[in-house]
Coordinates of C-alpha atoms in Angstrom, one line a residue:
Chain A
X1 CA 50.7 90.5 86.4
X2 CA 52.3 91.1 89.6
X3 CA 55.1 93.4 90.7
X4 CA 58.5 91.3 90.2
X5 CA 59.8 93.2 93.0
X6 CA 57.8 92.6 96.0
X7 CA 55.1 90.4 94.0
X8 CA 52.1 91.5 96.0
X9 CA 51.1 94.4 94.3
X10 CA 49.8 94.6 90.4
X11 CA 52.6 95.9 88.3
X12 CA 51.7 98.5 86.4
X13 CA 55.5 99.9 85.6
X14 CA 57.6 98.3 82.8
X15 CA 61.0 99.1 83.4
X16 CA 63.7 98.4 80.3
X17 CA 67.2 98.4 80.1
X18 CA 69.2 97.5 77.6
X19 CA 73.1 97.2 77.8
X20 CA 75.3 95.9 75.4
X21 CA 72.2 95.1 73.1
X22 CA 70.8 92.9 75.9
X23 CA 67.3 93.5 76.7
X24 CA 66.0 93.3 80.3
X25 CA 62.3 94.1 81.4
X26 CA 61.6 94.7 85.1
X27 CA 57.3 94.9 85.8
X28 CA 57.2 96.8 89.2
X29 CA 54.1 98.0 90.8
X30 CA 54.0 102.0 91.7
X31 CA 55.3 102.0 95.4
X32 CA 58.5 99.5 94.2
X33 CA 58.9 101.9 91.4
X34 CA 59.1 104.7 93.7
X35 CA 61.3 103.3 96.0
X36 CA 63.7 102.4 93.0
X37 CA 63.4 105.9 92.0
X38 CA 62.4 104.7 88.6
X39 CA 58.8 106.6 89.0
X40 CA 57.5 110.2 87.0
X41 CA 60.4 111.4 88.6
X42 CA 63.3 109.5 87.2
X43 CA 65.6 111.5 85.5
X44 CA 67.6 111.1 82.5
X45 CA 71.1 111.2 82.8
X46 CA 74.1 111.3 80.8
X47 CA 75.9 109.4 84.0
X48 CA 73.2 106.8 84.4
X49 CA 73.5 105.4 80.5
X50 CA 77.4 105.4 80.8
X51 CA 77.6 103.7 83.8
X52 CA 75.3 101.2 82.2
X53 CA 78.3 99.8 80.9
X54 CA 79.8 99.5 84.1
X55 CA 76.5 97.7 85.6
X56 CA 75.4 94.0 86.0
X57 CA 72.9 92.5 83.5
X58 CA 70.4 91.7 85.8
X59 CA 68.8 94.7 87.3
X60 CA 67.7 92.7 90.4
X61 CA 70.8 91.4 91.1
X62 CA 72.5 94.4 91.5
X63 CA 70.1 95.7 93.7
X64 CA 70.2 92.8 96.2
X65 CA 73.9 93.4 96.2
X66 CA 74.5 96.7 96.1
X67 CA 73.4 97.1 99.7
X68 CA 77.0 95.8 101.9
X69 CA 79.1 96.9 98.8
X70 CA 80.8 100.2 99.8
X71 CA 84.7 100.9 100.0
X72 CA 85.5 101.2 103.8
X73 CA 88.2 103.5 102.7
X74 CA 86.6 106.1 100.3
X75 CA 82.9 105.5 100.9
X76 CA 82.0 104.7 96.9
X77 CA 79.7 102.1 96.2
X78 CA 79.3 100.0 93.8
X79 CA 76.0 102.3 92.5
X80 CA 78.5 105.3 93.0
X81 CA 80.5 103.8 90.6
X82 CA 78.0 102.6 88.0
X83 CA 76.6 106.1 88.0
X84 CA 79.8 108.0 87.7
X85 CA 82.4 104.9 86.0
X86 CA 85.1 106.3 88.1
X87 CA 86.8 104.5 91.9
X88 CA 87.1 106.5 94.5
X89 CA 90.8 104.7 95.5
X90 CA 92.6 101.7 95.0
X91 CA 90.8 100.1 97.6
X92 CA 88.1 100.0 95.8
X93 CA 90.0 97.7 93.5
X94 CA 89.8 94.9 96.3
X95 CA 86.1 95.2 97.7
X96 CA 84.4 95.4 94.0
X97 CA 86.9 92.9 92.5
X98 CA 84.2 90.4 91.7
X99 CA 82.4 92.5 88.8
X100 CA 85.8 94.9 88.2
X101 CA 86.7 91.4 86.4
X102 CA 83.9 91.6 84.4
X103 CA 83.9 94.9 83.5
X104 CA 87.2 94.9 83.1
X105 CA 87.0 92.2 80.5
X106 CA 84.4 93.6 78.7
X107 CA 86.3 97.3 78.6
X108 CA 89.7 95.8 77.5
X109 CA 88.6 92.0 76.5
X110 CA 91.1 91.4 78.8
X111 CA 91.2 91.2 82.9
X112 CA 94.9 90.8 83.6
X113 CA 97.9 93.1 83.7
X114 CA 100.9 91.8 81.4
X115 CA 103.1 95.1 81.2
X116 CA 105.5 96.8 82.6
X117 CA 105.6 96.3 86.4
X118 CA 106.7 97.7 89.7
X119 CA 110.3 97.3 91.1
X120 CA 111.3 94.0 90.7
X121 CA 112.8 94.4 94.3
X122 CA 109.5 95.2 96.1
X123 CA 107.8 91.9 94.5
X124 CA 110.6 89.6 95.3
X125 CA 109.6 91.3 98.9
X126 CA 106.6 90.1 98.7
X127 CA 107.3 86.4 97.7
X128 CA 109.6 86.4 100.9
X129 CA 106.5 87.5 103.3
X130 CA 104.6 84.6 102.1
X131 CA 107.3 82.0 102.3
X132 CA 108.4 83.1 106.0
X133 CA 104.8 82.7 106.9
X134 CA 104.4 79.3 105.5
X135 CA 107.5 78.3 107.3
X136 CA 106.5 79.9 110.6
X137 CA 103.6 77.6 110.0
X138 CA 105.0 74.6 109.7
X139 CA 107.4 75.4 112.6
X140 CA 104.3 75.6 114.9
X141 CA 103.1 71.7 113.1
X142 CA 106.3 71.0 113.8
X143 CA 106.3 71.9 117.9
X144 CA 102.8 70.0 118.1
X145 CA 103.7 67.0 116.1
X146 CA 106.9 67.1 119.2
X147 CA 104.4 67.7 121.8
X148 CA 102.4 64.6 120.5
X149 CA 105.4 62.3 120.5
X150 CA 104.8 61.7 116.6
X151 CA 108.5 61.7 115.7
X152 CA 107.7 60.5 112.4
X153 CA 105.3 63.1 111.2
X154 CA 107.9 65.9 112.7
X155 CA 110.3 64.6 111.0
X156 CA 108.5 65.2 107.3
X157 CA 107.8 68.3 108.9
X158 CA 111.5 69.3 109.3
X159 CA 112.1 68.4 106.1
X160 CA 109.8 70.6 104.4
X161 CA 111.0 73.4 106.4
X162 CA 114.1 72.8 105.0
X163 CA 113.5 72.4 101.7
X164 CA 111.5 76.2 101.9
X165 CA 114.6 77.9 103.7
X166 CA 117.3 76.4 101.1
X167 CA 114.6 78.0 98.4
X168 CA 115.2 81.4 100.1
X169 CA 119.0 81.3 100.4
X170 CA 118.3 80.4 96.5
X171 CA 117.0 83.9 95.9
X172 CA 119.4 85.6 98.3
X173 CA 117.2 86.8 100.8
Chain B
X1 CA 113.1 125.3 70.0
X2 CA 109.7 124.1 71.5
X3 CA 108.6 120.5 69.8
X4 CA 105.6 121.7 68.0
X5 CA 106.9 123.9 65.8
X6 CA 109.4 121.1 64.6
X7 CA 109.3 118.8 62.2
X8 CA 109.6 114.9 62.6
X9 CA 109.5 111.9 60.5
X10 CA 106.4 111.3 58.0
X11 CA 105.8 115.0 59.2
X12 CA 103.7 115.3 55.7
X13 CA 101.0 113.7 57.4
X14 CA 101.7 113.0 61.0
X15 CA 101.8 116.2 63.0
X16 CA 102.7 114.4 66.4
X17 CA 103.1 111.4 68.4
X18 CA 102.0 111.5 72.3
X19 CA 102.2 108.6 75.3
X20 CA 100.4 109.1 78.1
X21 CA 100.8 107.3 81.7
X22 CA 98.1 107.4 84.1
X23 CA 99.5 106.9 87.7
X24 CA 98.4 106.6 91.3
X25 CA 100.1 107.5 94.4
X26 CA 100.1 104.3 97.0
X27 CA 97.5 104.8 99.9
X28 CA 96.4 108.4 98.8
X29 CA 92.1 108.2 97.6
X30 CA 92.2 109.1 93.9
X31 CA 91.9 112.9 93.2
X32 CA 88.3 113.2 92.7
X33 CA 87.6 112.1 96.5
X34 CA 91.0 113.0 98.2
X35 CA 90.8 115.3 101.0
X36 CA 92.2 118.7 100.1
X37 CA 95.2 118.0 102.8
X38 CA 95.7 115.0 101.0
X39 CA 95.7 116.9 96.9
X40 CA 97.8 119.6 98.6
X41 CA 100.3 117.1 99.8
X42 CA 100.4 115.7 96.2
X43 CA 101.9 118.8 95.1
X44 CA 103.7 119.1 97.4
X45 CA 105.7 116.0 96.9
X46 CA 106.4 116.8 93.3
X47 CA 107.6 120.6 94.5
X48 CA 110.0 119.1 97.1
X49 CA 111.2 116.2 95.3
X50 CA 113.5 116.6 92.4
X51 CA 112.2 114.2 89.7
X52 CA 114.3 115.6 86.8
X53 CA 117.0 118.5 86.8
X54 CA 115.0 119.8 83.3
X55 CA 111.4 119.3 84.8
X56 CA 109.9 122.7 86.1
X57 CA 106.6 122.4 88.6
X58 CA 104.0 125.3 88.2
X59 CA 100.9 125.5 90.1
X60 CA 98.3 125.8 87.8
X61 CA 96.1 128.4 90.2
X62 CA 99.3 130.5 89.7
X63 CA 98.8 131.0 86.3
X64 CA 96.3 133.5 84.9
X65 CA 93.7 132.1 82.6
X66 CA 95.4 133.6 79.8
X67 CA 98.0 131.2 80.3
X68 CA 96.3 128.6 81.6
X69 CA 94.1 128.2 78.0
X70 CA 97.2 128.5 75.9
X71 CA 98.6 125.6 77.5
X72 CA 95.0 123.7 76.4
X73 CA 95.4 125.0 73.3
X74 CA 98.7 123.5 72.8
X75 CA 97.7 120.0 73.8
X76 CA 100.0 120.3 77.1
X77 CA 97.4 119.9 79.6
X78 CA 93.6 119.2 79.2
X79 CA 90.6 120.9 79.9
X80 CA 89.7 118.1 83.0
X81 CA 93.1 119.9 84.8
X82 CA 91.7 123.1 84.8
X83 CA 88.5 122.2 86.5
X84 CA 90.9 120.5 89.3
X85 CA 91.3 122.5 92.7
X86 CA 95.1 121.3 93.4
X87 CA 96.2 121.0 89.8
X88 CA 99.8 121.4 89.0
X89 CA 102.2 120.8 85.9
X90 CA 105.9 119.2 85.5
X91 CA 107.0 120.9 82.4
X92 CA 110.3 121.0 80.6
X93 CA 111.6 124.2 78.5
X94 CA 110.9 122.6 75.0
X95 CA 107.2 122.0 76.5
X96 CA 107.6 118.1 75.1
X97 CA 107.4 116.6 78.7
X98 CA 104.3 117.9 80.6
X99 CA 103.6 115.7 84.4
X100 CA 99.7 116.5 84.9
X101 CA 99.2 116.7 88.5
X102 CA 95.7 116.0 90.6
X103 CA 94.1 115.3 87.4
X104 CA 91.6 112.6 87.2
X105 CA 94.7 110.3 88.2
X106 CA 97.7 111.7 90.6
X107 CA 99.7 112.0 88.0
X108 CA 99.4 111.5 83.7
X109 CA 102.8 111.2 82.8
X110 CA 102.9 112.8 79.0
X111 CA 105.5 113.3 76.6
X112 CA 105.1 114.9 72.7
X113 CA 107.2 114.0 70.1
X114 CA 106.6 115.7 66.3
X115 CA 106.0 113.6 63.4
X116 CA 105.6 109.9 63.7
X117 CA 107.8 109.1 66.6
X118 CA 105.3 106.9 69.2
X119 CA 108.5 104.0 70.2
X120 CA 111.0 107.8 71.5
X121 CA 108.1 108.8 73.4
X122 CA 107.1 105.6 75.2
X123 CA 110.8 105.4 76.1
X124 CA 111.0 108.8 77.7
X125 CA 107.8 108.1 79.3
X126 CA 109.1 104.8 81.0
X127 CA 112.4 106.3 81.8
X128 CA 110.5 109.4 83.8
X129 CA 107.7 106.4 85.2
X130 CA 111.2 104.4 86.6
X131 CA 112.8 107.5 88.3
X132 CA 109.2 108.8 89.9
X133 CA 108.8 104.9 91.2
X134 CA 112.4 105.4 93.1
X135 CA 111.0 108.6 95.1
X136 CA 107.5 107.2 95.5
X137 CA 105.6 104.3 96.0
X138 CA 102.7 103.4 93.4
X139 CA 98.8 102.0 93.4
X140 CA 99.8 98.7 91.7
X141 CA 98.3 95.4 92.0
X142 CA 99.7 92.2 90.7
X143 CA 97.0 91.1 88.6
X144 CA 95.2 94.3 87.4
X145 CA 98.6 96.3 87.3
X146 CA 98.6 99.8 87.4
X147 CA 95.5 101.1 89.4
X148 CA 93.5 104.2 87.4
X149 CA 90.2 106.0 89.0
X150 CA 88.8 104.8 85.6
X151 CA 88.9 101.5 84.9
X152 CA 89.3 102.1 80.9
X153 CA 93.0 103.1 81.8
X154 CA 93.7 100.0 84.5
X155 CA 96.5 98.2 83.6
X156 CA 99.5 99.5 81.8
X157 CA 97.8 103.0 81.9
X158 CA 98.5 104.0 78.6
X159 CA 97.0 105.9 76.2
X160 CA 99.4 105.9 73.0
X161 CA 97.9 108.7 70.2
X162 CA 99.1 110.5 66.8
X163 CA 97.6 113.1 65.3
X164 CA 97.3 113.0 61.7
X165 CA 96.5 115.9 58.7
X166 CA 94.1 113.8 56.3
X167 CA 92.8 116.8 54.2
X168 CA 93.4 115.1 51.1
X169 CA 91.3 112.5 52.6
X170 CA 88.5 114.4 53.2
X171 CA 88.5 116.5 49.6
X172 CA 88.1 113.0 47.9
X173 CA 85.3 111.8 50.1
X174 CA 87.2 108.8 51.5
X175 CA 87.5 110.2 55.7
X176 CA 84.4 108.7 56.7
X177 CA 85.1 104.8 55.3
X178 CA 88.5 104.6 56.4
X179 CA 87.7 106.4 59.7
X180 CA 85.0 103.4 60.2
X181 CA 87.5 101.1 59.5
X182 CA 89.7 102.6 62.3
X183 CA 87.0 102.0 64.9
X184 CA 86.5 98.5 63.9
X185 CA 90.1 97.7 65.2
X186 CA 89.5 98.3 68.5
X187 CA 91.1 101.5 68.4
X188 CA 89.5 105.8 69.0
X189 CA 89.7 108.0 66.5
X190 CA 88.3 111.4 67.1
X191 CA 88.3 115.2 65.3
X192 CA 90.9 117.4 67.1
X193 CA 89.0 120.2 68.5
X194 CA 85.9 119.7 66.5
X195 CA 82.5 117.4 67.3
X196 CA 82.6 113.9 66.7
X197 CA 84.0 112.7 63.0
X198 CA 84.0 116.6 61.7
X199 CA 87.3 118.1 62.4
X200 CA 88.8 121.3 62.4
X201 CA 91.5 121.5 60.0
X202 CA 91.3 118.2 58.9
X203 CA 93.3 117.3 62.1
X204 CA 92.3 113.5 64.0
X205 CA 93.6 111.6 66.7
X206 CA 93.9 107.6 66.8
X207 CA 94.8 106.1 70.3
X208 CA 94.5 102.9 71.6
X209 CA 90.7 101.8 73.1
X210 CA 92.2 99.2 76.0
X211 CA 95.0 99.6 78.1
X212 CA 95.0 95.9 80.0
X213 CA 96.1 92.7 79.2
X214 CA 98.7 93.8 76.7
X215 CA 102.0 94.9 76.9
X216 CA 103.4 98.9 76.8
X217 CA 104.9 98.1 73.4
X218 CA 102.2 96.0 72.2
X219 CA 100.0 98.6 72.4
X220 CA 102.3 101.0 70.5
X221 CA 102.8 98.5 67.3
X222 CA 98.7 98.2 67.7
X223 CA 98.4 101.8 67.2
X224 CA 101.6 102.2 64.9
X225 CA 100.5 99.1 62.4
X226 CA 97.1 101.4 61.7
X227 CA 99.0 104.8 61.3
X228 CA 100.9 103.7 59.1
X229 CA 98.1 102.4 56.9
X230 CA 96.5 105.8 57.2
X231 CA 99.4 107.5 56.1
X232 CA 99.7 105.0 53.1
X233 CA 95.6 106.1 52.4
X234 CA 96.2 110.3 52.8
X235 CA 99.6 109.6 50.8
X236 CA 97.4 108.1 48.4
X237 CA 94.3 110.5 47.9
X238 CA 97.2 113.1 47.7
X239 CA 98.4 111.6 44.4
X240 CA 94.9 111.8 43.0
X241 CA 94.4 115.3 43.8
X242 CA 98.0 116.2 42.2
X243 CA 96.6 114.6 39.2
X244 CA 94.1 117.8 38.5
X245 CA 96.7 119.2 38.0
X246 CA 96.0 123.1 37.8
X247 CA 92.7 123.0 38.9
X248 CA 93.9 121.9 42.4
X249 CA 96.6 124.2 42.1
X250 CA 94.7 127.3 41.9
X251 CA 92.5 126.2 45.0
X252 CA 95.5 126.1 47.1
X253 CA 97.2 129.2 46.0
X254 CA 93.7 130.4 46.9
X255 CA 93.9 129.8 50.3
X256 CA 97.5 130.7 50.6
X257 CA 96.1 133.8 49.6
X258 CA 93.6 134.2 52.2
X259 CA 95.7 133.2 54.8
X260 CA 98.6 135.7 53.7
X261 CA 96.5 138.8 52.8
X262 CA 93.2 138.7 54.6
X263 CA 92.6 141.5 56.8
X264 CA 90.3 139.5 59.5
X265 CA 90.5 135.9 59.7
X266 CA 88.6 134.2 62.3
X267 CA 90.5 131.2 64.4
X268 CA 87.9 128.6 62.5
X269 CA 88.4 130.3 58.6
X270 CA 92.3 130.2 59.8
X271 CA 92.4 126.9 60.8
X272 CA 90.9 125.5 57.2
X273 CA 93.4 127.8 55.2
X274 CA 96.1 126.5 57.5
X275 CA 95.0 122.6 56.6
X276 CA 95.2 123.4 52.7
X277 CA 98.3 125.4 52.7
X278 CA 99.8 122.3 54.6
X279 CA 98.5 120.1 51.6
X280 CA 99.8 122.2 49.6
X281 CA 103.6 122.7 51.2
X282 CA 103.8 119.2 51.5
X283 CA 102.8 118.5 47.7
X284 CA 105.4 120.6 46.4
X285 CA 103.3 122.9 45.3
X286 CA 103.6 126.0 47.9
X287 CA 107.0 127.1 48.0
X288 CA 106.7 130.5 49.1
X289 CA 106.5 128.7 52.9
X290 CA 108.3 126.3 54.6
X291 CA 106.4 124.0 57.2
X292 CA 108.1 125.5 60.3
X293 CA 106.6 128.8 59.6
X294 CA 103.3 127.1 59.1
X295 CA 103.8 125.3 62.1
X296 CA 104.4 128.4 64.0
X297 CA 101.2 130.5 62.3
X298 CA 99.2 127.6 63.3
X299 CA 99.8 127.5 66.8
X300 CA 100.5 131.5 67.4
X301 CA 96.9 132.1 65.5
X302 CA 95.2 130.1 68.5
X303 CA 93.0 132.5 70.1
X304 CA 94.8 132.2 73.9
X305 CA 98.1 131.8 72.1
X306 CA 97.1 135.0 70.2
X307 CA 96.8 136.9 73.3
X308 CA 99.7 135.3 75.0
X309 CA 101.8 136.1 72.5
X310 CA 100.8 139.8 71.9
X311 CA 100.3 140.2 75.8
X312 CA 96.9 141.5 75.9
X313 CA 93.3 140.8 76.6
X314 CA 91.2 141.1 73.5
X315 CA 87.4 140.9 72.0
X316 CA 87.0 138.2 69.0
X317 CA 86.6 141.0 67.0
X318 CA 90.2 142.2 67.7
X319 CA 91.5 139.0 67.8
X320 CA 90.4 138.5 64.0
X321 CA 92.5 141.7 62.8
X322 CA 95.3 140.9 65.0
X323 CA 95.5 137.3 63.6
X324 CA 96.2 138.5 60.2
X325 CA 98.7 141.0 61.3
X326 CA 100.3 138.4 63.1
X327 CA 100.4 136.0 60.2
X328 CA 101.9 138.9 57.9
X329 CA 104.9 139.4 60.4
X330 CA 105.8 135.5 60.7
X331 CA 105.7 135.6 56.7
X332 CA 108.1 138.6 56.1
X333 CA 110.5 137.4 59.2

């Protein structure tokens, strides 16, 4: 058999992993091994199987990815976090969100927040940031629809714009 | 009068209630990889900023380790604090409110009630977590909530837990099938101070496993519905034991014995006379001791507390002799 890794070479390393029950075989050859660390001189750690948990099913595919994941604000990668199960800072909420969601759901069957939350105030902030943009947007559609001569087309525009400012006075803002 | 040595409600099983909030400060890395500037700054916001009038702040490196133990001892900080280079405390006079500082999170927001009392202490917890949020600005994101180092506490970042005295339990052989039954619900339930299931002093603590996706109060009922079915169990067992009648009654008198007129007791031999006297107080059939005194020998008996209290350094050895002194005077008193 050759090695599943760079499939030159014969493999002559079985590596197994099993998480959550699920049973995956890797057949490396000694050099891929090695690189992998996964050699004589892999170590057993009491990091490494928790962060198991906190790992993809597919051995492979974690490896291919691994590589451009790192938190440009903390340094953790996604291998940091595996190993350790901790994040190094809430941005490393953002740049891992793809397989937080699943580990997430697997932790807590569950991937979205439904408590308590922060200051209604700085939310409806928020909210207001997005419309404004959208209407500063269509202002500009607006300008070129003018520039165009399409009088028609600026005037749904207008409308629109209307309709998102009388939402805000709505709300107060 | 600090909270441990009071009594609550269903206090004949449930020894206290505890809610936990695990918080982060917006824009600062999370403890572990913060920049010592950054962990000092922490501290110093909470030193500088008044959060309550009745909160105190202590750095923890200005304690001795003495001190420092007693406080583990007494479930007001953990062991993970200890280990923590910037590490500081928000603690009130009754000890019930206890802000863990550059922890594994910024801050754990924790507050102790005695007995069975989970819905008082979420409240004072979210009442503290609204007037911190006025001064300073949180990790939060929309749609995982709260933001934790680990991601078992994302979300609402609370960890709900009661500990319960299930001796009677454990003397008719049921601990283990209704502790397996505990785990199946999706919730922890661990031996206070000892190793896995076995506990010291017949003493465990059931919490809640996840912290997303549900709601603050959710999660209490969750752990509250399963408490109370313990309770019901121990409650149980303890009607079966009283039903030896003398038999059972001369093997708690026994240990009432040992506790009261041993002349070296060891924290471990202490801790299991402790847990059958308890039974037996709360059977009715100890009435030479009320609980609050049993309270009080429990914790004071801890070897830091022991030292604490009698303000000196001493070998095990000493410690054992001075245990049973201290016992004899909390008695007579």
């Amino acid at each position: 058999m050759k090695c599943q890794r760079c499939g030159n070479n014969k493999a002559n390393v079985v590596y197994k992993q099993i998480i959550n029950g699920e049973k995956t075989e890797l057949f490396l050859c000694d050099k891929c091994a090695n690189d992998l660390n996964l050699g004589m001189n892999f170590t057993f750690d009491f990091n490494d199987v928790f962060g198991a948990f906190f790992e993809e099913p597919t051995f492979v595919k974690t490896l291919e990815k691994q590589k451009n994941e790192i938190c440009d604000v903390c340094g953790t990668t996604y291998d940091d976090f595996a190993r350790t199960g901790v994040l190094g800072c809430e941005n490393c909420y953002k740049v891992f969100a793809n397989k937080l969601d699943n580990v997430l759901k697997r932790l807590h069957g569950n991937n979205r927040h439904v408590g308590r939350k922060i200051e209604k105030a700085k939310v409806l902030k928020d909210v207001k940031v997005k419309s404004k943009s959208k209407i500063e947007k269509l202002k500009e559609k607006l300008q070129e629809h003018v520039k165009n001569e399409e009088y028609e087309k600026a005037a749904q525009v207008r409308d629109e714009i209307k309709k998102l400012e009388a939402k805000d006075m709505e709300r107060g803002e | 009068m600090s909270w441990y040595l009071e009594d609550g409600k269903d206090s004949d099983v449930v020894i206290s209630s505890r809610v936990r909030l695990a918080r982060n400060i917006k824009n600062i890395k999370f403890p572990r990889l913060a920049k010592e500037e950054e962990l000092k700054n922490v501290l110093e916001m909470f030193k500088t900023n008044k959060i309550d009038k009745n909160l105190h702040f202590i750095k923890l490196s200005d304690l001795d380790t003495v001190m420092q133990s007693s406080l583990v001892e007494k479930h007001i900080i953990s062991t993970d604090l200890l280990k923590a280079s910037f590490g500081g405390i928000l603690l009130n006079d009754d000890e019930n409110i206890a802000i863990m500082i550059n922890e594994e999170d910024h801050l754990r927001i924790q507050v102790m009630k005695p007995g069975f009392n989970l819905g008082d202490a979420l409240g004072d917890a979210l009442e503290l977590d609204d007037k911190i949020s006025e001064k300073i600005e949180y990790s939060f994101d929309e749609k995982y909530g709260f933001l934790t180092a680990c991601p078992t506490n994302t979300g609402t970042g609370l960890r709900a837990s009661v500990m319960l005295h299930l001796p009677a339990l454990r003397i008719t052989g049921k601990i283990g099938r209704v502790l397996d039954v505990v785990n199946k619900v999706n919730l922890n339930v661990r031996g206070v101070y000892g190793e896995g299931s076995e506990a010291v002093g017949d003493l465990y603590q059931v919490s809640n496993k996840t912290s997303l996706g549900l709601t603050e109060e959710e999660i209490v009922n969750n752990v509250e519905g399963i408490v109370k079915k313990l309770v019901e169990q121990e409650r149980k067992a303890r009607e079966y034991l009283k039903k030896q009648g003398l038999d059972f009654e001369d093997k708690v008198y026994r240990a009432y014995g040992s506790l009261v007129y041993a002349k070296k007791l060891s924290y471990l031999e202490c801790a299991k006379l402790i847990s059958i006297v308890r039974l037996g107080i709360n059977m009715g059939i100890i009435k030479e001791i009320d609980s609050k005194k049993l309270n009080k020998i429990s914790v004071f008996t801890k070897p830091a507390t022991l030292q604490k209290c009698l303000k000196k350094e001493m070998t095990p050895e000493e410690r054992d002799v001075e245990r049973g002194n201290l016992i004899k005077q909390i008695i007579e008193k």
